[in-house]
CSV table of C-alpha atoms in Angstrom, one decimal:
chain,number,residue,atom,x,y,z
A,1,MET,CA,-74.2,-17.7,-192.1
A,2,LYS,CA,-71.2,-16.7,-190.1
A,3,PRO,CA,-69.2,-19.4,-188.3
A,4,LYS,CA,-70.2,-18.0,-184.9
A,5,LYS,CA,-73.9,-18.3,-185.8
A,6,ILE,CA,-73.3,-21.8,-187.2
A,7,ARG,CA,-71.6,-22.8,-183.9
A,8,HIS,CA,-74.6,-21.4,-181.9
A,9,ALA,CA,-77.0,-23.3,-184.1
A,10,LEU,CA,-75.1,-26.6,-183.8
A,11,THR,CA,-74.7,-26.1,-180.0
A,12,ALA,CA,-78.5,-25.8,-179.7
A,13,ALA,CA,-79.0,-28.8,-182.0
A,14,THR,CA,-76.5,-30.9,-180.1
A,15,CYS,CA,-78.1,-30.0,-176.8
A,16,GLY,CA,-81.6,-30.8,-178.2
A,17,LEU,CA,-80.4,-34.3,-179.1
A,18,LEU,CA,-78.9,-34.7,-175.7
A,19,GLY,CA,-82.0,-33.4,-174.0
A,20,VAL,CA,-80.2,-30.7,-172.1
A,21,ASN,CA,-80.8,-27.0,-172.0
A,22,SER,CA,-77.9,-25.2,-173.7
A,23,SER,CA,-78.1,-22.0,-171.6
A,24,ASP,CA,-78.0,-23.9,-168.3
A,25,SER,CA,-75.4,-26.6,-168.9
A,26,LEU,CA,-73.0,-25.4,-171.5
A,27,GLY,CA,-71.4,-22.6,-169.7
A,28,GLU,CA,-69.3,-20.2,-171.6
A,29,GLU,CA,-69.5,-19.9,-175.4
A,30,GLY,CA,-66.7,-21.7,-177.1
A,31,ASP,CA,-66.8,-24.7,-174.9
A,32,TRP,CA,-68.0,-26.8,-177.8
A,33,SER,CA,-65.8,-27.3,-180.8
A,34,PHE,CA,-66.8,-28.8,-184.1
A,35,ASP,CA,-65.0,-30.7,-186.8
A,36,SER,CA,-66.8,-31.5,-190.0
A,37,ALA,CA,-66.0,-33.1,-193.4
A,38,VAL,CA,-67.6,-34.3,-196.5
A,39,LEU,CA,-65.9,-37.3,-198.1
A,40,TYR,CA,-66.4,-38.3,-201.8
A,41,TYR,CA,-65.1,-41.7,-202.7
A,42,SER,CA,-65.6,-42.9,-206.3
A,43,GLU,CA,-64.3,-46.1,-208.0
A,44,VAL,CA,-64.1,-46.2,-211.8
A,45,ASP,CA,-67.3,-48.0,-213.0
A,46,ARG,CA,-68.1,-49.2,-209.5
A,47,VAL,CA,-69.0,-47.9,-206.0
A,48,THR,CA,-69.5,-44.2,-205.3
A,49,ALA,CA,-69.9,-43.0,-201.7
A,50,VAL,CA,-70.7,-39.6,-200.3
A,51,GLU,CA,-70.1,-39.3,-196.6
A,52,PRO,CA,-70.8,-36.1,-194.6
A,53,VAL,CA,-69.6,-36.3,-191.0
A,54,ILE,CA,-69.7,-33.9,-188.1
A,55,SER,CA,-68.1,-34.3,-184.7
A,56,ALA,CA,-68.8,-32.1,-181.7
A,57,THR,CA,-66.6,-32.0,-178.6
A,58,ARG,CA,-67.3,-30.4,-175.3
A,59,ASP,CA,-64.4,-29.8,-172.9
A,60,PHE,CA,-65.8,-30.0,-169.3
A,61,GLY,CA,-62.4,-29.0,-167.8
A,62,GLU,CA,-60.1,-31.2,-165.7
A,63,GLU,CA,-59.5,-33.4,-168.8
A,64,ARG,CA,-63.1,-34.5,-169.0
A,65,ALA,CA,-64.6,-34.3,-172.4
A,66,LEU,CA,-67.6,-35.5,-174.3
A,67,ASN,CA,-67.5,-36.2,-178.1
A,68,LEU,CA,-70.4,-36.9,-180.3
A,69,LYS,CA,-70.0,-37.9,-184.0
A,70,PHE,CA,-72.7,-38.3,-186.7
A,71,VAL,CA,-71.9,-39.9,-190.0
A,72,PHE,CA,-74.2,-40.3,-193.0
A,73,ASP,CA,-73.2,-42.4,-196.0
A,74,THR,CA,-74.9,-42.7,-199.3
A,75,LEU,CA,-73.6,-45.5,-201.4
A,76,SER,CA,-74.5,-46.4,-205.0
A,77,GLY,CA,-72.9,-48.1,-207.9
A,78,ALA,CA,-71.8,-51.7,-208.6
A,79,SER,CA,-69.7,-54.2,-206.8
A,80,ALA,CA,-67.9,-57.3,-208.2
A,81,ASN,CA,-70.0,-60.4,-207.4
A,82,GLY,CA,-67.0,-62.8,-207.5
A,83,ALA,CA,-68.0,-64.6,-210.8
A,84,THR,CA,-65.4,-64.9,-213.6
A,85,PRO,CA,-65.9,-63.0,-216.9
A,86,SER,CA,-66.8,-65.2,-219.9
A,87,ASP,CA,-66.8,-64.9,-223.7
A,88,GLN,CA,-70.6,-64.9,-223.5
A,89,PRO,CA,-73.0,-62.6,-221.7
A,90,GLN,CA,-73.9,-63.9,-218.2
A,91,THR,CA,-77.2,-63.6,-216.2
A,92,PHE,CA,-77.3,-63.5,-212.4
A,93,THR,CA,-80.2,-63.6,-210.0
A,94,ARG,CA,-80.5,-60.5,-207.9
A,95,PRO,CA,-80.0,-61.1,-204.1
A,96,SER,CA,-83.7,-60.5,-203.5
A,97,GLY,CA,-84.6,-63.2,-206.1
A,98,LYS,CA,-86.7,-60.6,-207.9
A,99,GLY,CA,-85.2,-60.1,-211.4
A,100,ALA,CA,-81.8,-60.5,-212.8
A,101,TYR,CA,-78.7,-58.5,-213.8
A,102,THR,CA,-76.4,-59.3,-216.7
A,103,ALA,CA,-72.7,-59.0,-217.4
A,104,ALA,CA,-71.6,-58.4,-221.0
A,105,ALA,CA,-69.1,-60.8,-222.6
A,106,GLU,CA,-65.6,-60.4,-221.3
A,107,GLU,CA,-66.7,-58.0,-218.6
A,108,THR,CA,-66.2,-58.4,-214.9
A,109,PRO,CA,-69.6,-59.3,-213.5
A,110,LEU,CA,-70.8,-56.5,-211.3
A,111,ASP,CA,-73.9,-56.5,-209.1
A,112,ASP,CA,-75.5,-53.1,-209.6
A,113,THR,CA,-78.3,-53.9,-207.2
A,114,PHE,CA,-77.0,-52.2,-204.1
A,115,ARG,CA,-77.8,-48.7,-203.1
A,116,ASP,CA,-77.7,-47.9,-199.5
A,117,ASN,CA,-77.8,-45.2,-196.9
A,118,ARG,CA,-75.9,-45.6,-193.6
A,119,PHE,CA,-76.3,-43.6,-190.5
A,120,ALA,CA,-73.8,-43.9,-187.7
A,121,LEU,CA,-73.8,-42.2,-184.3
A,122,SER,CA,-70.9,-42.5,-181.8
A,123,SER,CA,-70.3,-41.0,-178.4
A,124,GLN,CA,-67.2,-41.0,-176.2
A,125,TRP,CA,-66.7,-39.7,-172.7
A,126,GLU,CA,-63.2,-39.1,-171.3
A,127,GLN,CA,-62.8,-39.1,-167.5
A,128,PRO,CA,-59.5,-39.1,-165.5
A,129,ILE,CA,-59.4,-41.1,-162.3
A,130,ASN,CA,-56.5,-39.3,-160.9
A,131,ARG,CA,-53.3,-37.6,-162.1
A,132,ASP,CA,-51.9,-40.8,-163.7
A,133,TYR,CA,-54.9,-42.8,-164.7
A,134,LYS,CA,-57.5,-41.9,-167.4
A,135,THR,CA,-60.5,-43.7,-168.7
A,136,ALA,CA,-62.7,-43.3,-171.7
A,137,PHE,CA,-66.0,-45.0,-172.5
A,138,GLY,CA,-67.9,-45.0,-175.8
A,139,ILE,CA,-71.0,-46.3,-177.5
A,140,ASN,CA,-71.5,-46.6,-181.3
A,141,PHE,CA,-74.5,-47.4,-183.3
A,142,SER,CA,-74.9,-47.7,-187.0
A,143,THR,CA,-77.8,-48.7,-189.3
A,144,GLU,CA,-78.2,-49.3,-193.0
A,145,TYR,CA,-80.9,-50.9,-195.0
A,146,ASP,CA,-79.8,-54.5,-194.4
A,147,TYR,CA,-77.2,-54.1,-191.6
A,148,SER,CA,-77.0,-52.8,-188.1
A,149,SER,CA,-74.2,-52.6,-185.6
A,150,LEU,CA,-74.1,-51.8,-181.9
A,151,SER,CA,-70.8,-51.5,-179.9
A,152,ALA,CA,-69.4,-50.3,-176.6
A,153,ASN,CA,-65.8,-49.7,-175.7
A,154,ALA,CA,-63.8,-48.8,-172.6
A,155,ASN,CA,-60.2,-47.6,-172.4
A,156,LEU,CA,-57.8,-47.2,-169.5
A,157,SER,CA,-54.5,-45.4,-169.7
A,158,ARG,CA,-51.7,-44.9,-167.2
A,159,ASP,CA,-49.0,-42.2,-167.4
A,160,PHE,CA,-45.4,-42.9,-166.2
A,161,ASN,CA,-42.1,-41.0,-166.2
A,162,LYS,CA,-43.5,-37.4,-165.9
A,163,ARG,CA,-46.1,-38.3,-168.5
A,164,ASN,CA,-43.5,-39.2,-171.1
A,165,THR,CA,-44.6,-42.8,-171.2
A,166,THR,CA,-48.3,-43.9,-171.4
A,167,LEU,CA,-49.6,-47.4,-171.3
A,168,ASN,CA,-53.1,-48.0,-172.5
A,169,THR,CA,-55.5,-50.8,-172.8
A,170,GLY,CA,-58.9,-50.9,-174.5
A,171,LEU,CA,-61.8,-53.3,-174.9
A,172,SER,CA,-64.6,-53.1,-177.5
A,173,LEU,CA,-67.6,-55.4,-177.8
A,174,ALA,CA,-69.8,-55.2,-180.9
A,175,TYR,CA,-72.9,-57.0,-182.1
A,176,ASP,CA,-73.8,-56.8,-185.8
A,177,THR,CA,-76.9,-58.0,-187.6
A,178,VAL,CA,-77.3,-58.6,-191.3
A,179,ASN,CA,-80.8,-59.2,-192.8
A,180,PRO,CA,-80.6,-58.9,-196.6
A,181,GLU,CA,-83.6,-58.7,-198.8
A,182,GLY,CA,-84.3,-62.2,-200.1
A,183,ASN,CA,-82.9,-63.7,-196.9
A,184,ILE,CA,-79.5,-65.4,-196.3
A,185,PRO,CA,-78.3,-67.7,-199.1
A,186,ILE,CA,-77.3,-71.2,-198.1
A,187,GLY,CA,-73.5,-71.3,-198.4
A,188,LEU,CA,-72.2,-73.3,-201.4
A,189,SER,CA,-75.7,-73.7,-202.8
A,190,SER,CA,-76.1,-73.2,-206.5
A,191,MET,CA,-77.6,-69.9,-207.7
A,192,ILE,CA,-81.0,-70.5,-209.3
A,193,ILE,CA,-81.5,-68.5,-212.6
A,194,ASP,CA,-85.0,-67.6,-213.7
A,195,ASN,CA,-85.3,-69.1,-217.2
A,196,GLY,CA,-89.0,-68.9,-217.2
A,197,GLN,CA,-89.5,-72.2,-215.3
A,198,ALA,CA,-92.8,-72.5,-213.5
A,199,ASN,CA,-91.3,-73.4,-210.1
A,200,TYR,CA,-88.6,-70.7,-210.1
A,201,ARG,CA,-89.7,-69.1,-206.9
A,202,SER,CA,-89.8,-72.4,-204.9
A,203,GLU,CA,-86.4,-73.3,-206.4
A,204,PHE,CA,-85.0,-69.9,-205.3
A,205,ASN,CA,-86.5,-70.2,-201.8
A,206,ALA,CA,-84.8,-73.6,-201.4
A,207,THR,CA,-81.4,-71.8,-201.6
A,208,ARG,CA,-82.4,-69.5,-198.7
A,209,GLU,CA,-82.5,-70.1,-195.0
A,210,ASP,CA,-82.7,-67.6,-192.2
A,211,SER,CA,-83.8,-64.0,-192.7
A,212,GLU,CA,-81.0,-62.6,-190.6
A,213,GLU,CA,-77.6,-63.6,-189.2
A,214,ASN,CA,-75.4,-62.0,-186.5
A,215,LYS,CA,-71.8,-61.7,-185.5
A,216,ASP,CA,-70.0,-60.9,-182.3
A,217,ILE,CA,-66.8,-58.9,-182.2
A,218,LEU,CA,-64.4,-58.6,-179.3
A,219,ASP,CA,-61.5,-56.2,-179.8
A,220,LEU,CA,-58.6,-55.7,-177.4
A,221,ILE,CA,-55.8,-53.2,-177.8
A,222,PHE,CA,-52.6,-52.7,-175.7
A,223,GLY,CA,-50.5,-49.6,-176.5
A,224,LEU,CA,-47.4,-47.9,-175.4
A,225,THR,CA,-46.8,-44.2,-176.2
A,226,GLN,CA,-43.4,-42.7,-175.6
A,227,VAL,CA,-42.1,-39.1,-175.8
A,228,ILE,CA,-38.6,-39.4,-177.3
A,229,ASP,CA,-37.5,-35.8,-177.2
A,230,ARG,CA,-39.0,-32.3,-177.5
A,231,LYS,CA,-40.0,-32.9,-181.1
A,232,THR,CA,-40.6,-36.7,-181.4
A,233,ILE,CA,-43.3,-39.0,-180.1
A,234,MET,CA,-43.6,-42.7,-180.8
A,235,GLN,CA,-46.3,-45.4,-180.3
A,236,VAL,CA,-46.4,-49.2,-180.5
A,237,SER,CA,-49.5,-51.2,-180.1
A,238,TYR,CA,-50.8,-54.7,-180.3
A,239,SER,CA,-54.4,-55.5,-181.2
A,240,PHE,CA,-56.4,-58.6,-181.0
A,241,SER,CA,-59.9,-59.1,-182.6
A,242,ASP,CA,-62.1,-62.2,-182.2
A,243,VAL,CA,-65.0,-62.3,-184.6
A,244,SER,CA,-67.6,-65.1,-184.6
A,245,GLY,CA,-70.9,-65.7,-186.3
A,246,TYR,CA,-71.9,-65.0,-189.9
A,247,LEU,CA,-68.8,-63.7,-191.7
A,248,THR,CA,-69.9,-64.7,-195.2
A,249,ASP,CA,-70.8,-62.0,-197.7
A,250,PRO,CA,-74.4,-62.9,-198.8
A,251,PHE,CA,-74.0,-61.2,-202.1
A,252,LYS,CA,-70.9,-62.9,-203.3
A,253,ILE,CA,-70.7,-66.0,-205.5
A,254,VAL,CA,-68.0,-68.3,-207.0
A,255,SER,CA,-68.1,-69.5,-210.6
A,256,VAL,CA,-67.8,-73.3,-211.3
A,257,VAL,CA,-66.2,-73.5,-214.7
A,258,GLY,CA,-65.8,-76.4,-217.2
A,259,ASP,CA,-62.6,-77.4,-218.9
A,260,ASP,CA,-63.2,-74.7,-221.5
A,261,GLY,CA,-63.3,-72.1,-218.7
A,262,ARG,CA,-67.0,-71.3,-219.4
A,263,PRO,CA,-69.3,-71.1,-216.3
A,264,LEU,CA,-71.5,-74.0,-215.6
A,265,GLU,CA,-73.0,-72.7,-212.4
A,266,TYR,CA,-72.5,-70.2,-209.6
A,267,ARG,CA,-72.2,-71.2,-206.0
A,268,TYR,CA,-72.9,-68.8,-203.1
A,269,GLU,CA,-69.7,-68.3,-201.1
A,270,GLN,CA,-69.1,-69.7,-197.7
A,271,ARG,CA,-66.6,-68.4,-195.2
A,272,PRO,CA,-65.6,-69.8,-191.8
A,273,ASP,CA,-67.8,-68.7,-188.8
A,274,ALA,CA,-64.9,-67.5,-186.7
A,275,ARG,CA,-61.8,-65.3,-187.3
A,276,GLN,CA,-59.1,-64.1,-185.1
A,277,LYS,CA,-57.2,-61.0,-186.3
A,278,GLN,CA,-54.0,-59.6,-184.7
A,279,SER,CA,-51.8,-56.7,-185.6
A,280,LEU,CA,-48.7,-54.9,-184.4
A,281,TYR,CA,-48.6,-51.2,-185.1
A,282,TRP,CA,-45.8,-48.7,-184.9
A,283,GLN,CA,-46.0,-44.9,-185.4
A,284,VAL,CA,-43.5,-42.1,-185.1
A,285,LYS,CA,-44.2,-38.4,-185.4
A,286,ARG,CA,-41.4,-35.8,-185.6
A,287,GLN,CA,-41.2,-32.1,-186.2
A,288,PHE,CA,-38.3,-30.9,-188.3
A,289,GLU,CA,-37.9,-27.1,-188.0
A,290,THR,CA,-41.6,-26.5,-188.7
A,291,ASP,CA,-42.5,-29.4,-191.0
A,292,ILE,CA,-43.9,-32.6,-189.5
A,293,LEU,CA,-43.2,-36.2,-190.5
A,294,ASP,CA,-45.7,-38.9,-189.7
A,295,LEU,CA,-44.7,-42.5,-190.4
A,296,SER,CA,-46.4,-45.7,-189.5
A,297,TYR,CA,-46.2,-49.4,-190.1
A,298,ARG,CA,-48.7,-52.2,-189.4
A,299,TYR,CA,-48.1,-55.9,-189.5
A,300,PHE,CA,-51.4,-57.8,-189.6
A,301,TRP,CA,-52.1,-61.5,-189.5
A,302,ASP,CA,-55.2,-63.7,-188.9
A,303,ASP,CA,-56.2,-67.4,-188.7
A,304,TRP,CA,-57.7,-67.3,-192.3
A,305,GLY,CA,-54.1,-67.2,-193.6
A,306,ILE,CA,-54.0,-63.5,-194.4
A,307,THR,CA,-51.0,-61.5,-193.5
A,308,SER,CA,-50.5,-57.9,-194.5
A,309,HIS,CA,-48.0,-55.0,-194.4
A,310,THR,CA,-49.1,-51.4,-194.4
A,311,ILE,CA,-46.7,-48.4,-194.6
A,312,ASP,CA,-48.1,-44.9,-194.3
A,313,LEU,CA,-46.1,-41.7,-194.7
A,314,ARG,CA,-47.3,-38.1,-194.4
A,315,TYR,CA,-45.2,-35.0,-194.5
A,316,ARG,CA,-46.8,-31.8,-193.4
A,317,TRP,CA,-45.0,-29.0,-195.3
A,318,ILE,CA,-45.6,-25.7,-193.6
A,319,LEU,CA,-45.8,-23.0,-196.3
A,320,ASP,CA,-46.2,-20.2,-193.8
A,321,GLY,CA,-47.9,-19.7,-190.5
A,322,ARG,CA,-51.3,-20.3,-192.0
A,323,HIS,CA,-51.0,-22.7,-194.9
A,324,TYR,CA,-49.7,-26.2,-195.3
A,325,LEU,CA,-49.4,-28.9,-197.9
A,326,GLU,CA,-49.3,-32.5,-196.8
A,327,PRO,CA,-48.3,-35.2,-199.3
A,328,HIS,CA,-49.4,-38.7,-198.4
A,329,ILE,CA,-48.3,-42.1,-199.6
A,330,ARG,CA,-49.6,-45.5,-198.3
A,331,TYR,CA,-48.6,-48.9,-199.5
A,332,TYR,CA,-50.5,-52.0,-198.6
A,333,ASP,CA,-49.7,-55.7,-199.4
A,334,GLN,CA,-51.8,-58.6,-198.4
A,335,SER,CA,-51.6,-62.4,-198.9
A,336,GLU,CA,-54.8,-64.3,-199.7
A,337,ALA,CA,-57.1,-66.2,-197.4
A,338,ASP,CA,-56.6,-70.0,-197.4
A,339,PHE,CA,-60.1,-70.5,-198.9
A,340,TYR,CA,-59.8,-67.8,-201.5
A,341,ARG,CA,-60.3,-69.2,-205.0
A,342,ARG,CA,-60.8,-67.2,-208.2
A,343,PHE,CA,-63.0,-70.0,-209.5
A,344,LEU,CA,-63.8,-73.7,-209.0
A,345,ILE,CA,-63.3,-76.3,-211.8
A,346,GLN,CA,-66.1,-78.8,-212.4
A,347,GLY,CA,-65.2,-82.2,-211.0
A,348,GLU,CA,-63.1,-81.0,-208.1
A,349,SER,CA,-64.7,-81.7,-204.7
A,350,LEU,CA,-66.5,-78.7,-203.2
A,351,PRO,CA,-64.4,-77.2,-200.4
A,352,ASP,CA,-65.9,-76.5,-197.0
A,353,HIS,CA,-65.2,-72.8,-197.4
A,354,VAL,CA,-64.7,-70.8,-200.5
A,355,SER,CA,-64.8,-67.1,-201.5
A,356,ALA,CA,-63.9,-65.4,-204.8
A,357,ASP,CA,-64.2,-61.9,-203.1
A,358,TYR,CA,-61.1,-60.1,-204.5
A,359,ARG,CA,-60.7,-58.4,-201.1
A,360,LEU,CA,-59.5,-61.7,-199.7
A,361,GLY,CA,-57.1,-62.4,-202.6
A,362,ASN,CA,-53.4,-61.6,-203.0
A,363,MET,CA,-53.5,-57.8,-203.2
A,364,GLN,CA,-51.3,-54.7,-203.4
A,365,ALA,CA,-52.8,-51.3,-202.9
A,366,LEU,CA,-51.3,-47.8,-203.3
A,367,THR,CA,-52.7,-44.5,-202.1
A,368,VAL,CA,-51.1,-41.2,-203.2
A,369,GLY,CA,-52.4,-37.9,-202.4
A,370,MET,CA,-52.1,-34.4,-201.1
A,371,ARG,CA,-53.9,-32.3,-198.5
A,372,TYR,CA,-54.0,-28.6,-198.4
A,373,GLY,CA,-54.9,-26.8,-195.1
A,374,MET,CA,-55.5,-23.2,-194.3
A,375,ALA,CA,-55.8,-21.7,-190.8
A,376,LEU,CA,-58.6,-19.1,-190.5
A,377,ARG,CA,-59.4,-16.8,-187.6
A,378,ASN,CA,-60.5,-18.1,-184.2
A,379,GLU,CA,-58.7,-21.4,-184.6
A,380,GLN,CA,-60.8,-22.4,-187.5
A,381,GLU,CA,-59.3,-24.5,-190.3
A,382,LEU,CA,-60.3,-25.4,-193.8
A,383,SER,CA,-58.7,-28.4,-195.6
A,384,LEU,CA,-59.0,-30.2,-198.9
A,385,ARG,CA,-57.7,-33.7,-199.5
A,386,LEU,CA,-57.3,-35.3,-202.9
A,387,GLU,CA,-56.1,-38.9,-203.2
A,388,TYR,CA,-55.8,-41.6,-205.8
A,389,TYR,CA,-56.2,-45.3,-204.7
A,390,LEU,CA,-55.2,-48.3,-206.8
A,391,GLN,CA,-55.7,-52.0,-206.0
A,392,SER,CA,-54.1,-54.8,-208.0
A,393,ASN,CA,-54.6,-58.5,-207.4
A,394,ASP,CA,-52.3,-61.4,-208.4
A,395,ASN,CA,-53.2,-64.8,-209.8
A,396,THR,CA,-52.6,-67.8,-207.5
A,397,GLU,CA,-54.6,-70.4,-209.4
A,398,SER,CA,-52.2,-73.1,-210.7
A,399,VAL,CA,-54.5,-74.0,-213.6
A,400,ILE,CA,-56.4,-71.5,-215.7
A,401,PRO,CA,-58.7,-73.4,-218.1
A,402,GLY,CA,-59.7,-72.3,-221.7
A,403,ILE,CA,-61.2,-68.9,-222.3
A,404,LEU,CA,-60.3,-67.6,-218.8
A,405,ASN,CA,-56.8,-67.1,-220.3
A,406,ASP,CA,-58.3,-64.5,-222.6
A,407,VAL,CA,-60.3,-62.4,-220.1
A,408,GLU,CA,-59.2,-60.1,-217.3
A,409,LEU,CA,-59.6,-62.2,-214.1
A,410,TYR,CA,-58.0,-59.7,-211.9
A,411,PRO,CA,-58.9,-56.2,-212.9
A,412,ASP,CA,-57.4,-53.3,-211.1
A,413,VAL,CA,-59.7,-51.2,-208.9
A,414,GLU,CA,-59.1,-47.4,-209.1
A,415,ALA,CA,-60.7,-44.8,-206.9
A,416,ILE,CA,-60.5,-41.1,-206.1
A,417,ILE,CA,-60.9,-39.7,-202.7
A,418,VAL,CA,-61.9,-36.1,-202.2
A,419,GLN,CA,-62.4,-34.7,-198.7
A,420,LEU,CA,-63.4,-31.1,-197.7
A,421,GLY,CA,-63.0,-30.4,-194.0
A,422,PHE,CA,-63.8,-27.5,-191.8
A,423,LYS,CA,-63.0,-27.1,-188.1
A,424,PHE,CA,-64.7,-24.4,-186.1
B,1,MET,CA,-52.9,-58.9,-167.4
B,2,TYR,CA,-55.0,-59.5,-170.6
B,3,VAL,CA,-51.8,-60.5,-172.4
B,4,CYS,CA,-51.2,-63.4,-170.0
B,5,ARG,CA,-54.8,-64.4,-170.0
B,6,PHE,CA,-54.8,-64.6,-173.8
B,7,ALA,CA,-51.4,-66.4,-173.8
B,8,ALA,CA,-52.9,-69.0,-171.5
B,9,LYS,CA,-56.1,-69.3,-173.5
B,10,TYR,CA,-54.3,-69.9,-176.7
B,11,LYS,CA,-51.4,-71.9,-175.4
B,12,ASP,CA,-52.1,-74.6,-177.9
B,13,ASP,CA,-51.2,-72.3,-180.7
B,14,GLU,CA,-47.5,-72.1,-180.5
B,15,SER,CA,-46.9,-69.4,-183.0
B,16,MET,CA,-49.4,-67.1,-181.3
B,17,SER,CA,-47.8,-67.8,-177.9
B,18,VAL,CA,-44.4,-66.9,-179.3
B,19,LYS,CA,-45.7,-63.7,-180.8
B,20,LEU,CA,-47.5,-62.7,-177.6
B,21,PHE,CA,-44.3,-63.4,-175.6
B,22,LEU,CA,-42.3,-61.3,-178.0
B,23,VAL,CA,-44.8,-58.5,-177.7
B,24,THR,CA,-44.7,-58.7,-173.9
B,25,VAL,CA,-40.9,-58.6,-173.9
B,26,VAL,CA,-40.8,-55.6,-176.2
B,27,VAL,CA,-43.3,-53.7,-174.1
B,28,VAL,CA,-41.5,-54.5,-170.8
B,29,LEU,CA,-38.1,-53.7,-172.3
B,30,SER,CA,-39.4,-50.5,-173.9
B,31,LEU,CA,-41.0,-49.5,-170.6
B,32,ALA,CA,-37.7,-50.0,-168.7
B,33,GLY,CA,-35.7,-48.2,-171.5
B,34,CYS,CA,-38.2,-45.4,-171.7
B,35,ALA,CA,-37.4,-44.2,-168.2
B,36,ASN,CA,-34.4,-42.4,-169.7
B,37,LEU,CA,-36.3,-40.8,-172.5
B,38,GLY,CA,-38.7,-37.9,-172.5
B,39,VAL,CA,-38.8,-34.2,-171.7
B,40,GLU,CA,-39.6,-32.0,-168.7
B,41,PRO,CA,-43.1,-30.5,-168.5
B,42,TRP,CA,-41.9,-27.1,-169.6
B,43,GLN,CA,-40.4,-28.6,-172.8
B,44,ARG,CA,-43.6,-29.7,-174.3
B,45,SER,CA,-44.5,-26.7,-176.5
B,46,VAL,CA,-44.0,-28.6,-179.7
B,47,LEU,CA,-45.6,-31.8,-178.5
B,48,ALA,CA,-48.6,-30.0,-177.2
B,49,LYS,CA,-49.6,-28.7,-180.7
B,50,PRO,CA,-52.7,-30.3,-182.2
B,51,GLU,CA,-50.8,-31.3,-185.4
B,52,MET,CA,-48.3,-33.2,-183.2
B,53,GLN,CA,-50.9,-35.5,-181.7
B,54,LEU,CA,-50.5,-39.1,-183.0
B,55,ILE,CA,-54.0,-38.9,-184.5
B,56,SER,CA,-54.1,-35.2,-185.3
B,57,ASP,CA,-57.2,-35.4,-187.5
B,58,PRO,CA,-59.6,-38.0,-186.0
B,59,LEU,CA,-62.3,-37.4,-188.6
B,60,SER,CA,-60.0,-38.1,-191.5
B,61,ALA,CA,-58.6,-41.1,-189.7
B,62,GLY,CA,-62.1,-42.5,-189.1
B,63,LEU,CA,-63.1,-42.0,-192.7
B,64,ASP,CA,-59.9,-43.7,-193.9
B,65,ASP,CA,-60.4,-46.6,-191.6
B,66,HIS,CA,-63.9,-47.0,-193.0
B,67,ILE,CA,-62.6,-47.0,-196.6
B,68,TYR,CA,-59.8,-49.5,-196.0
B,69,PHE,CA,-61.9,-51.7,-193.8
B,70,SER,CA,-64.4,-52.0,-196.7
B,71,LYS,CA,-61.8,-52.6,-199.4
B,72,GLU,CA,-59.1,-54.6,-197.8
B,73,ALA,CA,-58.9,-57.7,-195.6
B,74,SER,CA,-57.0,-56.0,-192.7
B,75,SER,CA,-58.3,-53.6,-190.1
B,76,GLY,CA,-57.2,-52.2,-186.8
B,77,GLY,CA,-53.8,-51.2,-185.6
B,78,ARG,CA,-54.1,-47.6,-184.4
B,79,GLY,CA,-57.5,-48.4,-183.1
B,80,PHE,CA,-60.1,-51.1,-182.7
B,81,ALA,CA,-60.4,-53.4,-185.8
B,82,GLY,CA,-64.2,-52.8,-185.5
B,83,GLY,CA,-66.9,-53.5,-187.9
B,84,GLY,CA,-70.2,-51.8,-188.3
B,85,CYS,CA,-70.9,-51.9,-191.9
B,86,GLY,CA,-72.1,-54.4,-194.6
B,87,CYS,CA,-69.4,-52.8,-196.8
B,88,ASN,CA,-69.6,-53.5,-200.5
């Protein structure tokens, strides 16, 4: 099918979803523009995600525009459950309570239960108030098997100094619901393993409480964008995020080990029910001759004790008028949450909050990659992105008992990211 | 101003107040200093290019934010910190 026909078909489909008649309301052909991509993300031995996305934008003139975006994720694979490896095979109860999964001796315990599809729809409307003030409003909805999210946002921006300086402020409110199969585990309760005991089901049910939990998210952002010269633009912004409600991961556990390092039991993790996140972000973009440098830095901190630094550098190397290569490097460094523990040792008092989720630990991550872009006729563009992502965690436990010295407590996570994009 | 309201709300947290104060100072000073920067409207040919927009590829940026939100403890910065997934 030719691109023009695809555009006609998508315009009709978009109008159908909006409940409007394309021939009446869309005006001239070409008013809609589309941007599409398919992302493939795959971790070695763990999660694989395939994520097609399409975005449609209609320019209504006078800086008014409507954007609609559809995302569909399919996720499969396995995810670290938080337990430590052991010199013996380990058995874990599935989150539903129906059946078990095992980890071989000396292997990082991975929960292979999860398989999910996620569908997300977002819409954004841009509307200027006058020459200097602009607004934007958006609504987002996403749903997956055991999780749903609804959010709304509003942005206001004001131009100064011949539009060389822009101040903007944004507000987003979100409401998320999680309802896992097998209900929500009681934080810090001990995982019941089915060893054939007659009352297994009632013992398992005693570790469960509500069937669903929620969280509320308030995000605020304040930004300043400044044109420096004909070829340079810069932005600084401050963001604040207040999250409250159920912030625990219902699928994660923590091993309680004996003096020999072998697991005695597994406790469901428990995180605080509130979190305030803040970040400062700086970005500069500059054109040199024809090439473009894009550099950004983010400093992030929260009241869980996590701080992080993120540096991101892209360089668009224009090969000729129609082709470019864009090398990309990103470095990320985070400190652990106050309640992060790789394991608990028998005899120590149970903390109020604990998680062994490696994503809350001391971590460094590196992304390196390359993007190739090719301009086609009629402002169409084809692009291919290939990246490698590596995460490494550091030990912060002061005592590592027994056999845990002989197993890999902090395995690296490696992933590849492939993205094919088409703008038309 | 939201900044002031939040500074007032969290006045007990000294470090947060100091950080917010510094942010406010930087923004105000930047704004004052910025009056001397910039270009005339007819000098925007480079800046107007799609590839010179701060987020030149919103789709890739959204996909990246989703990956890093799922795999790291930080989020937000160039946009809302967000949520919207169970994220294994």
